[in-house]
mmCIF file of C-alpha atoms in Angstrom:
data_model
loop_
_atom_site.group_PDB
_atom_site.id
_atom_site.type_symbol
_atom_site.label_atom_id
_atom_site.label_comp_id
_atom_site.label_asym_id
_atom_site.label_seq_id
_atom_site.Cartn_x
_atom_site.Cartn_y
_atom_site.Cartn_z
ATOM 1 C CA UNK G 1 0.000 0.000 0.000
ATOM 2 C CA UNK G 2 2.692 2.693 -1.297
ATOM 3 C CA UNK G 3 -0.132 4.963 -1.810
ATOM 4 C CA UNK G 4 -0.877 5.373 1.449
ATOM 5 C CA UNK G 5 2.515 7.039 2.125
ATOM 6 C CA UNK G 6 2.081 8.825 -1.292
ATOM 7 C CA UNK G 7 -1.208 10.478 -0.033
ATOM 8 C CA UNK G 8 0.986 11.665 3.770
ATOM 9 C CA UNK G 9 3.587 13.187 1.398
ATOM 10 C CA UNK G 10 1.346 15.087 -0.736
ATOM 11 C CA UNK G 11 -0.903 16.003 1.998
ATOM 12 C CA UNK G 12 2.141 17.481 4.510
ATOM 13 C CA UNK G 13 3.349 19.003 1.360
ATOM 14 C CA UNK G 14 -0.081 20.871 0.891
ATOM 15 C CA UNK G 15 0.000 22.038 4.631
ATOM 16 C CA UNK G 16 3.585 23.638 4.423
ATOM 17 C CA UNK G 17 2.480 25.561 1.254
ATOM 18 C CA UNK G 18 -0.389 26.713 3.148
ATOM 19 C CA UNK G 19 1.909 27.614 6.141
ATOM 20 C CA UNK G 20 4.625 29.677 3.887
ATOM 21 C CA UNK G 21 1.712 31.612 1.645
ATOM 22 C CA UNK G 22 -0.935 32.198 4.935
ATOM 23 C CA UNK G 23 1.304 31.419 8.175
ATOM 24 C CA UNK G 24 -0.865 28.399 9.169
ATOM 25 C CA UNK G 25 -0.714 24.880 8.426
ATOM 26 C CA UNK G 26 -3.796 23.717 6.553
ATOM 27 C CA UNK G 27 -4.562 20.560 6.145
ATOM 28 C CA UNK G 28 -3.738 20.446 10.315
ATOM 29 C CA UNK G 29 -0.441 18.508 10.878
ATOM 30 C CA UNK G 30 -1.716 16.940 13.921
ATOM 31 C CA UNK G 31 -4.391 16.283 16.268
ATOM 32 C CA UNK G 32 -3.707 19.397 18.027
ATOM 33 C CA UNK G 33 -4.156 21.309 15.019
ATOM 34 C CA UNK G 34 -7.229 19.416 13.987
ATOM 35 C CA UNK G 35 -8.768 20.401 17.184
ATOM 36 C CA UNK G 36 -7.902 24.318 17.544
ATOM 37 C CA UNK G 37 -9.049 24.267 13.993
ATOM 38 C CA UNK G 38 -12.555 22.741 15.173
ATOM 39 C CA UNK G 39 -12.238 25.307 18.238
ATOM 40 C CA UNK G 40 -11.830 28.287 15.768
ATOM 41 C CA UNK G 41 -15.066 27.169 13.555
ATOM 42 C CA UNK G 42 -17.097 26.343 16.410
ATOM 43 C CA UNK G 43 -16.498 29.678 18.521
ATOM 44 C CA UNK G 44 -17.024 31.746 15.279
ATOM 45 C CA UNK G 45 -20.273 30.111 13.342
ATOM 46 C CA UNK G 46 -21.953 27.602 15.451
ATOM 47 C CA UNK G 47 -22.174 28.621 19.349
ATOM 48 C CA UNK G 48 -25.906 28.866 21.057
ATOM 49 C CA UNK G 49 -25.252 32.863 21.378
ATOM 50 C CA UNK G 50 -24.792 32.993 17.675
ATOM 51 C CA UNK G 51 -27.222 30.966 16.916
ATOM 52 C CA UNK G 52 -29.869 32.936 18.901
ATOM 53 C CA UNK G 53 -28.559 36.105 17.677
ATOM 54 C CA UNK G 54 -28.539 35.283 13.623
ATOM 55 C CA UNK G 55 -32.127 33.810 14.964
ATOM 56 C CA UNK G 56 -30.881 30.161 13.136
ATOM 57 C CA UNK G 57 -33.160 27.609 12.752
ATOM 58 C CA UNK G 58 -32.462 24.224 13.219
ATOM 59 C CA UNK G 59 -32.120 23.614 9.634
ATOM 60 C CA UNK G 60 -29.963 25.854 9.032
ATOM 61 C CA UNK G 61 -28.069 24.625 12.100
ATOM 62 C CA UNK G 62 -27.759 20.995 10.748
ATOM 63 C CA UNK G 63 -26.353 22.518 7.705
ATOM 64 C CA UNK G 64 -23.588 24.470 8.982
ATOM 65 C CA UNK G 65 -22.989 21.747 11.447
ATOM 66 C CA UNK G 66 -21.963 19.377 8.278
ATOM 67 C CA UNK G 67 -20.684 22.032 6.206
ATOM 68 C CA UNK G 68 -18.427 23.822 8.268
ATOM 69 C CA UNK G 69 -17.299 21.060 11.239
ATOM 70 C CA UNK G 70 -18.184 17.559 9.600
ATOM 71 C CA UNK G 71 -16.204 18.270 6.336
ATOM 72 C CA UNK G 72 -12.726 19.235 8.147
ATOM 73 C CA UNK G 73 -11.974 15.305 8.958
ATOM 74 C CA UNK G 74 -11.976 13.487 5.810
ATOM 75 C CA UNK G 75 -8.388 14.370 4.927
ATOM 76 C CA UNK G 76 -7.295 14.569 8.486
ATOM 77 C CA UNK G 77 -8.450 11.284 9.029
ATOM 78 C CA UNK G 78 -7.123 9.703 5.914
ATOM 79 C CA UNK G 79 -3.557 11.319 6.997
ATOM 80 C CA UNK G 80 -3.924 10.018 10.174
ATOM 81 C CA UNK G 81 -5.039 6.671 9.839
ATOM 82 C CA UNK G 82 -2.604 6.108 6.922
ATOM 83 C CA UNK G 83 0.429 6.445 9.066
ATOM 84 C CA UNK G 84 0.206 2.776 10.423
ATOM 85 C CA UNK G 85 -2.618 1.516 7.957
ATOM 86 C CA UNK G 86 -4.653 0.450 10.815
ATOM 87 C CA UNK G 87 -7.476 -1.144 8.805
ATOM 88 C CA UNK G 88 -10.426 -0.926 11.194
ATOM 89 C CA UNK G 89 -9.615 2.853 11.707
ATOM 90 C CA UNK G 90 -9.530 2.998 7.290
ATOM 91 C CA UNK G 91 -13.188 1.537 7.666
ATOM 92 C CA UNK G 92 -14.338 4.074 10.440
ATOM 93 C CA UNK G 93 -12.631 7.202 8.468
ATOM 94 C CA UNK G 94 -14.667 5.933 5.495
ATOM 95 C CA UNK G 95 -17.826 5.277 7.443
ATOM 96 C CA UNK G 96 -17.474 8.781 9.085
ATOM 97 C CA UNK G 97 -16.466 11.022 5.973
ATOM 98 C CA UNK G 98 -18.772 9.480 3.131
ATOM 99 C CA UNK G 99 -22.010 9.473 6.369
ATOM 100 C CA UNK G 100 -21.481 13.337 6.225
ATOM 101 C CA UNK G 101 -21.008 13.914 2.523
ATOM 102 C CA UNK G 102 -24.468 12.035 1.964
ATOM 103 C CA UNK G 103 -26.080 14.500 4.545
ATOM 104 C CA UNK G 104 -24.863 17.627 3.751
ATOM 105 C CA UNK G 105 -25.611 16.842 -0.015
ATOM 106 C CA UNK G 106 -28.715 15.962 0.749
ATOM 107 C CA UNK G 107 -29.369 19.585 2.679
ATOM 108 C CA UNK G 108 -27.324 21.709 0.494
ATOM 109 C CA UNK G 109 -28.990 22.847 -2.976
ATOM 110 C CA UNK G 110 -27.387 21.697 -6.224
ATOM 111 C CA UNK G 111 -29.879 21.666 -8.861
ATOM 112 C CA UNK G 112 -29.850 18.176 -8.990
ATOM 113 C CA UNK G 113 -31.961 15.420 -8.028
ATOM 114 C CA UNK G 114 -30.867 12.457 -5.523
ATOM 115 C CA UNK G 115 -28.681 10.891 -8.143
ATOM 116 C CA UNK G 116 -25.416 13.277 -7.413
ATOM 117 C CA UNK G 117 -24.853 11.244 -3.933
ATOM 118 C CA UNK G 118 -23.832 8.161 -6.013
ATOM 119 C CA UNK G 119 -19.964 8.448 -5.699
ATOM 120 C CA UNK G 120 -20.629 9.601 -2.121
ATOM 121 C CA UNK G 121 -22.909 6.219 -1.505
ATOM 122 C CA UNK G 122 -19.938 4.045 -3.551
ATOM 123 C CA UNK G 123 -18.094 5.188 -0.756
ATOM 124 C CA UNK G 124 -19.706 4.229 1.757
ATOM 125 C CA UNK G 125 -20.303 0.577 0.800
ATOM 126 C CA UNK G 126 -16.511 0.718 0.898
ATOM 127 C CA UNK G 127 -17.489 0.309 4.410
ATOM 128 C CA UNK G 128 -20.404 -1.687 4.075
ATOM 129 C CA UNK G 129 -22.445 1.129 5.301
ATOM 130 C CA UNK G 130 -25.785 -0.165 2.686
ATOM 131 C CA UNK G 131 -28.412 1.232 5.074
ATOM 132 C CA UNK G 132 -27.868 4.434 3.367
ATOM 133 C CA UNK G 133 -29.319 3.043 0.219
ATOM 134 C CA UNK G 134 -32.870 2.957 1.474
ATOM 135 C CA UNK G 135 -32.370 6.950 2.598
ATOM 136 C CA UNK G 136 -30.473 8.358 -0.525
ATOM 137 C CA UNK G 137 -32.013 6.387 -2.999
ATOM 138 C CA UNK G 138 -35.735 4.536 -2.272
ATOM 139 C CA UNK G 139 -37.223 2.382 -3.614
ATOM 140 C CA UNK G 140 -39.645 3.539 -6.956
ATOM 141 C CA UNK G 141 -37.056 7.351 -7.254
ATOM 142 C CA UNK G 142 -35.752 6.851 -10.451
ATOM 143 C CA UNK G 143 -33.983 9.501 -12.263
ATOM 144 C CA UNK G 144 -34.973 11.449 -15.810
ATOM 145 C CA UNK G 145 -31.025 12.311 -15.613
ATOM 146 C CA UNK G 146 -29.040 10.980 -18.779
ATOM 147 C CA UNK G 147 -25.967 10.503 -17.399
ATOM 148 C CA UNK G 148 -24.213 8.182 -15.610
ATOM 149 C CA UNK G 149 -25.209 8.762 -12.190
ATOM 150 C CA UNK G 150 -28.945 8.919 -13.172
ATOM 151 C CA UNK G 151 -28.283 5.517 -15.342
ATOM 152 C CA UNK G 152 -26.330 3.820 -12.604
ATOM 153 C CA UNK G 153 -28.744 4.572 -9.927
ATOM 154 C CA UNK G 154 -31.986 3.179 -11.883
ATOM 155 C CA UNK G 155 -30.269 0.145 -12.435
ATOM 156 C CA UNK G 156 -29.548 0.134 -8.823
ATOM 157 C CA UNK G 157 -32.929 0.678 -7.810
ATOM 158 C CA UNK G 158 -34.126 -2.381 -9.998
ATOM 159 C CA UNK G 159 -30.695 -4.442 -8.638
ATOM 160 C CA UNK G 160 -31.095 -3.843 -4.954
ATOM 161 C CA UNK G 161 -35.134 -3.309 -4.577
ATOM 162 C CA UNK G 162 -36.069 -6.115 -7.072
ATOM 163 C CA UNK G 163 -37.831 -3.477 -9.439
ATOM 164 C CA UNK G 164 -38.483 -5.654 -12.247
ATOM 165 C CA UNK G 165 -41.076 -4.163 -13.829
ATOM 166 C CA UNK G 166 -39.119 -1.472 -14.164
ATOM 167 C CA UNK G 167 -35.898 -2.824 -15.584
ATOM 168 C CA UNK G 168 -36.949 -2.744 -19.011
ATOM 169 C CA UNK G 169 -37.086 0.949 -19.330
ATOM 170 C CA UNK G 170 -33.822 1.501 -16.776
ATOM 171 C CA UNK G 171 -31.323 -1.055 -19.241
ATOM 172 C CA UNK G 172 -33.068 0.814 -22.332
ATOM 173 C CA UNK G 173 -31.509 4.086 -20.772
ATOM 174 C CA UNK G 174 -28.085 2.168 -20.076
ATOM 175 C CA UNK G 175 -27.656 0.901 -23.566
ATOM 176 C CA UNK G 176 -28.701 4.117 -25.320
ATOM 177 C CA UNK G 177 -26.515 5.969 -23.138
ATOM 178 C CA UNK G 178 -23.092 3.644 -24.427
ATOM 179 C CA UNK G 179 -24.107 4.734 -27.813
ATOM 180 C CA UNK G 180 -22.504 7.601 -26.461
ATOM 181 C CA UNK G 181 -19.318 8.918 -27.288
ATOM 182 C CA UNK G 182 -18.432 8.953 -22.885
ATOM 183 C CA UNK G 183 -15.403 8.817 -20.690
ATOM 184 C CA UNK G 184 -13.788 5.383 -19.743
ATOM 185 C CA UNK G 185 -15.145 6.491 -16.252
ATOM 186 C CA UNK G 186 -18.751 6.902 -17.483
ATOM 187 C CA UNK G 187 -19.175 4.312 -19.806
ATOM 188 C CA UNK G 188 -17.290 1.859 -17.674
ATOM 189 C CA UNK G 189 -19.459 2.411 -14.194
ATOM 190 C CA UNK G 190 -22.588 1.666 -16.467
ATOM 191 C CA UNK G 191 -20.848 -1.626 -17.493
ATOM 192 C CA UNK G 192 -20.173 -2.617 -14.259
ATOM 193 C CA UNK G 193 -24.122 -1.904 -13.004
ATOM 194 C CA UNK G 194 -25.375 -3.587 -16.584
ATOM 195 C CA UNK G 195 -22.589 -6.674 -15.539
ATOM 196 C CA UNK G 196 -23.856 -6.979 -12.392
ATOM 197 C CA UNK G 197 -27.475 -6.892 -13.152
ATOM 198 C CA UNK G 198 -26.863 -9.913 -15.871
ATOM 199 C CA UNK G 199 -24.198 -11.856 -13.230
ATOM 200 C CA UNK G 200 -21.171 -11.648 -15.749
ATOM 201 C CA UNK G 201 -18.329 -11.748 -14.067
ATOM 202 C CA UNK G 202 -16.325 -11.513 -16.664
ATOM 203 C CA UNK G 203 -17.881 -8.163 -18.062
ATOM 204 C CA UNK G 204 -17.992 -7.151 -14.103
ATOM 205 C CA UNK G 205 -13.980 -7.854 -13.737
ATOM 206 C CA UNK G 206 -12.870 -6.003 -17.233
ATOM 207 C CA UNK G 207 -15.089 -2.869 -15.613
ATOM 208 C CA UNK G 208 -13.400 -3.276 -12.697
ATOM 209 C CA UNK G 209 -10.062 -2.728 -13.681
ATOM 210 C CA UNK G 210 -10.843 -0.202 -16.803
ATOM 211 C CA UNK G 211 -12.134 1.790 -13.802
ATOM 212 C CA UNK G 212 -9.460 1.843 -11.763
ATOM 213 C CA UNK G 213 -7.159 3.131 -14.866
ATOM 214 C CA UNK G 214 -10.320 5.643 -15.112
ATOM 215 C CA UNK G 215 -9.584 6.910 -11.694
ATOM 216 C CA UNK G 216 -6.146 8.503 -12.166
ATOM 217 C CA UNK G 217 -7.742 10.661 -15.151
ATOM 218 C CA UNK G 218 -10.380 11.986 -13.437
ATOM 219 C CA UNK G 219 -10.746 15.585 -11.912
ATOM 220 C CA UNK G 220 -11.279 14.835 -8.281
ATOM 221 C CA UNK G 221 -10.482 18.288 -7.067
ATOM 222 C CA UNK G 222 -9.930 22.272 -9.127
ATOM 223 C CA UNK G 223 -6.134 21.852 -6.416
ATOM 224 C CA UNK G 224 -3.720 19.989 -7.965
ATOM 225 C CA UNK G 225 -2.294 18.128 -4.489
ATOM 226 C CA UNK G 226 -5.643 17.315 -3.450
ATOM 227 C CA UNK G 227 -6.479 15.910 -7.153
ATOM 228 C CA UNK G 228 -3.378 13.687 -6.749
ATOM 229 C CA UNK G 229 -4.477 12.814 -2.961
ATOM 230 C CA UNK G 230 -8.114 11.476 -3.942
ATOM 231 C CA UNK G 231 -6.523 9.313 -6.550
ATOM 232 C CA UNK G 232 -4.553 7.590 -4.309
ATOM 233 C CA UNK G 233 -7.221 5.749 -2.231
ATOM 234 C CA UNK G 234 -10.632 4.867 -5.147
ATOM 235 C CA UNK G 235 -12.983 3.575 -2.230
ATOM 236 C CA UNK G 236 -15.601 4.141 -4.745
ATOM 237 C CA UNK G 237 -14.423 1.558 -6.757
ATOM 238 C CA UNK G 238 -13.847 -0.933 -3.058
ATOM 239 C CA UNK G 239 -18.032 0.165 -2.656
ATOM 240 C CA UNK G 240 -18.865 -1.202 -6.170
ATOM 241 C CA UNK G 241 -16.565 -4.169 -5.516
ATOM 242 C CA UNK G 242 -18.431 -4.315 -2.240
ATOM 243 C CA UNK G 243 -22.139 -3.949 -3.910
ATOM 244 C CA UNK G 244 -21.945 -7.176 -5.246
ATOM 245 C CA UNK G 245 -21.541 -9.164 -2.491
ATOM 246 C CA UNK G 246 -24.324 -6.980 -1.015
ATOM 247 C CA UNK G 247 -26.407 -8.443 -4.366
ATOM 248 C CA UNK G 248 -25.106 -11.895 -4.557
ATOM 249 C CA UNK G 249 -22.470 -13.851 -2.339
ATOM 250 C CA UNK G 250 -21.863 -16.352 -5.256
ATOM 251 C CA UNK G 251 -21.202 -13.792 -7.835
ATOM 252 C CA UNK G 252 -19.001 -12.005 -5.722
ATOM 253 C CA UNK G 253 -16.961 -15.187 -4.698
ATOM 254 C CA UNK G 254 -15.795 -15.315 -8.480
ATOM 255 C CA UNK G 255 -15.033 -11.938 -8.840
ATOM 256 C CA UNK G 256 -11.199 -11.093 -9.042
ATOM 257 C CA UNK G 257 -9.947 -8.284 -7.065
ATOM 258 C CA UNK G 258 -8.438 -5.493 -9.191
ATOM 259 C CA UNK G 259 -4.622 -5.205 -9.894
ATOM 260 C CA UNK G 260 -4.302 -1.129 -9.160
ATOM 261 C CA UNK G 261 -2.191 0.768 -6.928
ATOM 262 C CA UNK G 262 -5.454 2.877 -5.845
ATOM 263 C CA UNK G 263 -6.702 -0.183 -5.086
ATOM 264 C CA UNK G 264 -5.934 -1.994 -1.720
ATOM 265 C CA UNK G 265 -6.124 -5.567 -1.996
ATOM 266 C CA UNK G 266 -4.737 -5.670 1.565
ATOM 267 C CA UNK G 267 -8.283 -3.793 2.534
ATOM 268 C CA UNK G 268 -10.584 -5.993 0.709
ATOM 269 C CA UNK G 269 -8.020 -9.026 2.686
ATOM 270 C CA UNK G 270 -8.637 -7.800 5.742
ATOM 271 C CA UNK G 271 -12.481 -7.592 5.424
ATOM 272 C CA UNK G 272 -12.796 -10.749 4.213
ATOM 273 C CA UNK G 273 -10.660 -12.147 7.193
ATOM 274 C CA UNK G 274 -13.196 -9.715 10.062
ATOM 275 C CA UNK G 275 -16.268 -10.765 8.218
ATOM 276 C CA UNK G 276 -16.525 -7.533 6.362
ATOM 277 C CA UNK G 277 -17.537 -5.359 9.266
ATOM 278 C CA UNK G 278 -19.239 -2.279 9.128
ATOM 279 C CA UNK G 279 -17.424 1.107 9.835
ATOM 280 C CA UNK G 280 -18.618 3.192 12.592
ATOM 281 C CA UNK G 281 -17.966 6.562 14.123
ATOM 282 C CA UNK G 282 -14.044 7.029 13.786
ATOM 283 C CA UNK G 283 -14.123 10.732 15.750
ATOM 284 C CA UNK G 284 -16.221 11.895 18.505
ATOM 285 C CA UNK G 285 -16.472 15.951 19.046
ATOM 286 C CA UNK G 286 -15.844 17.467 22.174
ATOM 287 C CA UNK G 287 -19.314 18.095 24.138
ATOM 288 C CA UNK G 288 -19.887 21.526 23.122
ATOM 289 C CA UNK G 289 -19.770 20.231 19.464
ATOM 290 C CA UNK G 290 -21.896 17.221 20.877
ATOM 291 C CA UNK G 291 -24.309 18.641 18.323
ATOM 292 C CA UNK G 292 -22.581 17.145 15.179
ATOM 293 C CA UNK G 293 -22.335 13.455 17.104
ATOM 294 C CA UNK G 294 -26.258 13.702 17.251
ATOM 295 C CA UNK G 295 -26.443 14.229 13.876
ATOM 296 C CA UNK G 296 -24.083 11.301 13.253
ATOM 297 C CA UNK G 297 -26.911 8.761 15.102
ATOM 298 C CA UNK G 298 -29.930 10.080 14.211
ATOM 299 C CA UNK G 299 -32.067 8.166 12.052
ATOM 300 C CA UNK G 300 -31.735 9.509 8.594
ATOM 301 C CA UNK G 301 -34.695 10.309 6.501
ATOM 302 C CA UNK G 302 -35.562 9.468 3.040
ATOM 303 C CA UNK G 303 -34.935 11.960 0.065
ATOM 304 C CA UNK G 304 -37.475 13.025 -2.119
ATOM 305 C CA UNK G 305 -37.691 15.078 -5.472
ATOM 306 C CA UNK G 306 -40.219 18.070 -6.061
ATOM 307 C CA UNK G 307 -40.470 20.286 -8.850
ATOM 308 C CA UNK G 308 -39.100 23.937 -9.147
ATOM 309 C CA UNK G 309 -40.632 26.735 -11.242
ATOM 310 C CA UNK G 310 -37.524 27.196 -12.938
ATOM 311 C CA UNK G 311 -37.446 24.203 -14.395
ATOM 312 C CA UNK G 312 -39.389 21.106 -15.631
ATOM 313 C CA UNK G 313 -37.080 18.502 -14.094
ATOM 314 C CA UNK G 314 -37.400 16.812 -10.503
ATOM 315 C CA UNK G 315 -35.177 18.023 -8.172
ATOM 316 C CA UNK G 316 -34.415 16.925 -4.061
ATOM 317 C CA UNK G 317 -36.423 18.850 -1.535
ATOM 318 C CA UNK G 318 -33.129 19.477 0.459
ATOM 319 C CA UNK G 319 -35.492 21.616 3.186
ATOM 320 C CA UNK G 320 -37.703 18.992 3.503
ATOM 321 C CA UNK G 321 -34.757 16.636 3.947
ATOM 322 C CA UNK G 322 -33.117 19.176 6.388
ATOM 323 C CA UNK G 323 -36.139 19.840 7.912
ATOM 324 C CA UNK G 324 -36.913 15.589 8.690
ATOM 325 C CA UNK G 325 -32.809 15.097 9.883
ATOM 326 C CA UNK G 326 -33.318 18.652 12.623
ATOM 327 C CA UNK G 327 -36.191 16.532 13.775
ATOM 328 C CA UNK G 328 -34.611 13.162 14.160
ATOM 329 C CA UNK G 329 -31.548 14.905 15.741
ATOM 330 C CA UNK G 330 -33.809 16.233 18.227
ATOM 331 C CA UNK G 331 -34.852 12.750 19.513
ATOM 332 C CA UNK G 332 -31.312 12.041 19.823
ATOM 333 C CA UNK G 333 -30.599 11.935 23.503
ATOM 334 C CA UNK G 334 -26.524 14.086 24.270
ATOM 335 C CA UNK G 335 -23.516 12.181 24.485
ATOM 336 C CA UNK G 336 -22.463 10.926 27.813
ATOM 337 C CA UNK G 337 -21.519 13.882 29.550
ATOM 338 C CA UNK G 338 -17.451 14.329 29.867
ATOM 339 C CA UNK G 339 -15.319 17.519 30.108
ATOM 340 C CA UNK G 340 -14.227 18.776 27.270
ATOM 341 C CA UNK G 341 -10.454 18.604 27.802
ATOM 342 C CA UNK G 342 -10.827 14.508 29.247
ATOM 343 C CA UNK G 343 -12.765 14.163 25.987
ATOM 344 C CA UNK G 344 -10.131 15.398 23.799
ATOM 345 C CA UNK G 345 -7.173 13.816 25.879
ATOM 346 C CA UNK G 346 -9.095 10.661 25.080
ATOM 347 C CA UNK G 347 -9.723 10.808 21.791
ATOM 348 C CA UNK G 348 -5.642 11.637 21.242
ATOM 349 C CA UNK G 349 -4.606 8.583 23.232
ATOM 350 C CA UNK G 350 -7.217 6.636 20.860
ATOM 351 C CA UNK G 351 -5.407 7.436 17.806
ATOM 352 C CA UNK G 352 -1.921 7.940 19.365
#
């Protein structure tokens, strides 16, 4: 796993860039950093007093809670966990980072309907974190969208819900849409959903591996280091891996396991040896920040499309969506109640 020392080394050399333009080291170097960061955000945007004062509803207040605490960790925690390659601490990064990419996409506007959450979701069956399919994409929400996350995800729906009656229509889409002149990406992840709805494992294993050379040509990020860090590390490509065992055990026994450096076979070994274990919560926040744990374990609801006046198309009611999570956060009882400074002491011997 030489990428994993690939992704420190671009990632330390991002934060010294950032520490001879600015004067501060960002991405933090350390836990200590990570935390006065989280300090810093919390005191400015997301105390009570500022919340009562900008009159914030709780909406709003799940949405900056993702947006502006929740997204600091996932290249933190890669950095971090990639130091030793602990692989059950891999599985709770993943678990952690992709759980609060789904949410805040699901509260923040895009335009879009539910099917931009599919490289998020791939993610997270890198985990085997599936429960999020019956949240982020339902059963009957299929997508008018014509590319490949709107293809993929109808095919899902009719793989994973048993939608028969509608697979006619969703593998009409998928072959129309490789007419297409597409990407190796595109054209490839549609493969690998048509493969896996037929059981060929031979058309699933060539997609498999086309993907992963895919990967490294993709635009991950508009920053060059952080491009080169996401392709180090294609958990979306462990999560389709992943799916079909989800789908069928036998089909996934004969699978072969890519041959890719941004692949870790060592991962997929190690899951297979623990029984393929479920990530969980890899960082717990401090208890003023208790807010953002809450969010973490509260049931999550289902997303929905409505129609805007600006356009024709379907799109997700992200304040209905925001509106359901403030209320399941609300049933969510606080964290056991520690000081703030044993809390973080603890969390630092964790990971030491």
């Amino acid at each position: 796993m030489k990428n994993t020392q690939k992704y420190r080394k671009l990632y330390l050399e991002q934060s010294q860039e950032s520490f001879e333009k600015w004067g501060y080291y960002d991405p933090p170097r350390n836990w200590e950093e990570f935390e006065q960061n989280n300090i810093k955000v919390f005191r400015k945007y997301l105390t009570k007093e500022r919340f009562k004062e900008k009159q914030t509803t709780p909406e709003i207040q799940v949405k900056l809670y993702l947006g502006l605490l929740g997204d600091n960790l996932e290249h933190f925690g890669f950095f971090t966990v990639f130091d030793k390659n602990h692989f059950e601490e891999i599985n709770d990064v993943i678990f952690q980072t992709s759980r609060n990419k789904l949410l805040s996409r699901a509260t923040t506007a895009s335009g879009t309907d539910h099917t931009l959450s599919l490289m998020d979701a791939l993610s997270a069956f890198s985990c085997n974190d599936f429960e999020i399919i019956d949240s982020f994409f339902p059963k009957n929400l299929f997508s008018d969208d014509v590319y490949f996350p709107g293809i993929c995800v109808n095919l899902l729906n009719v793989i994973y819900h048993k939608q028969t009656t509608s697979a006619q229509e969703a593998l009409q889409r998928a072959d129309k849409f490789l007419k297409k002149k597409n990407t190796t990406w595109d054209k490839n992840i549609v493969l690998y959903f048509l493969a896996l709805y037929h059981r060929d494992v031979s058309e699933a294993n060539e997609a498999l591996q086309n993907l992963c050379t895919a990967y490294q040509k993709m635009e991950h990020s508009v920053m060059s280091i952080y491009n080169k860090m996401e392709k180090c590390f294609a958990t979306e490509i462990h999560g389709l891996y992943r799916l079909a065992k989800l789908i069928d055990e036998e089909f996934f026994e004969n699978l072969t396991i890519p041959k890719h450096h941004c692949f870790f076979q060592e991962f997929e070994l190690w899951h297979k040896e623990n029984n393929y274990p479920k990530g969980k919560i890899f960082y717990t926040y401090p208890q003023e920040m208790d807010y953002l744990n809450r969010i973490y374990r509260a049931k999550i609801p289902k997303v929905t499309l409505k129609k805007h006046k600006s356009t024709p198309k379907l799109m997700k009611d992200v304040e209905l969506f925001a509106q359901e999570l403030a209320e399941s956060v609300a049933l969510v009882p606080p964290s056991e109640n520690l000081n703030p400074l044993q809390r973080i002491q603890m969390q630092r011997k964790k990971h030491q």
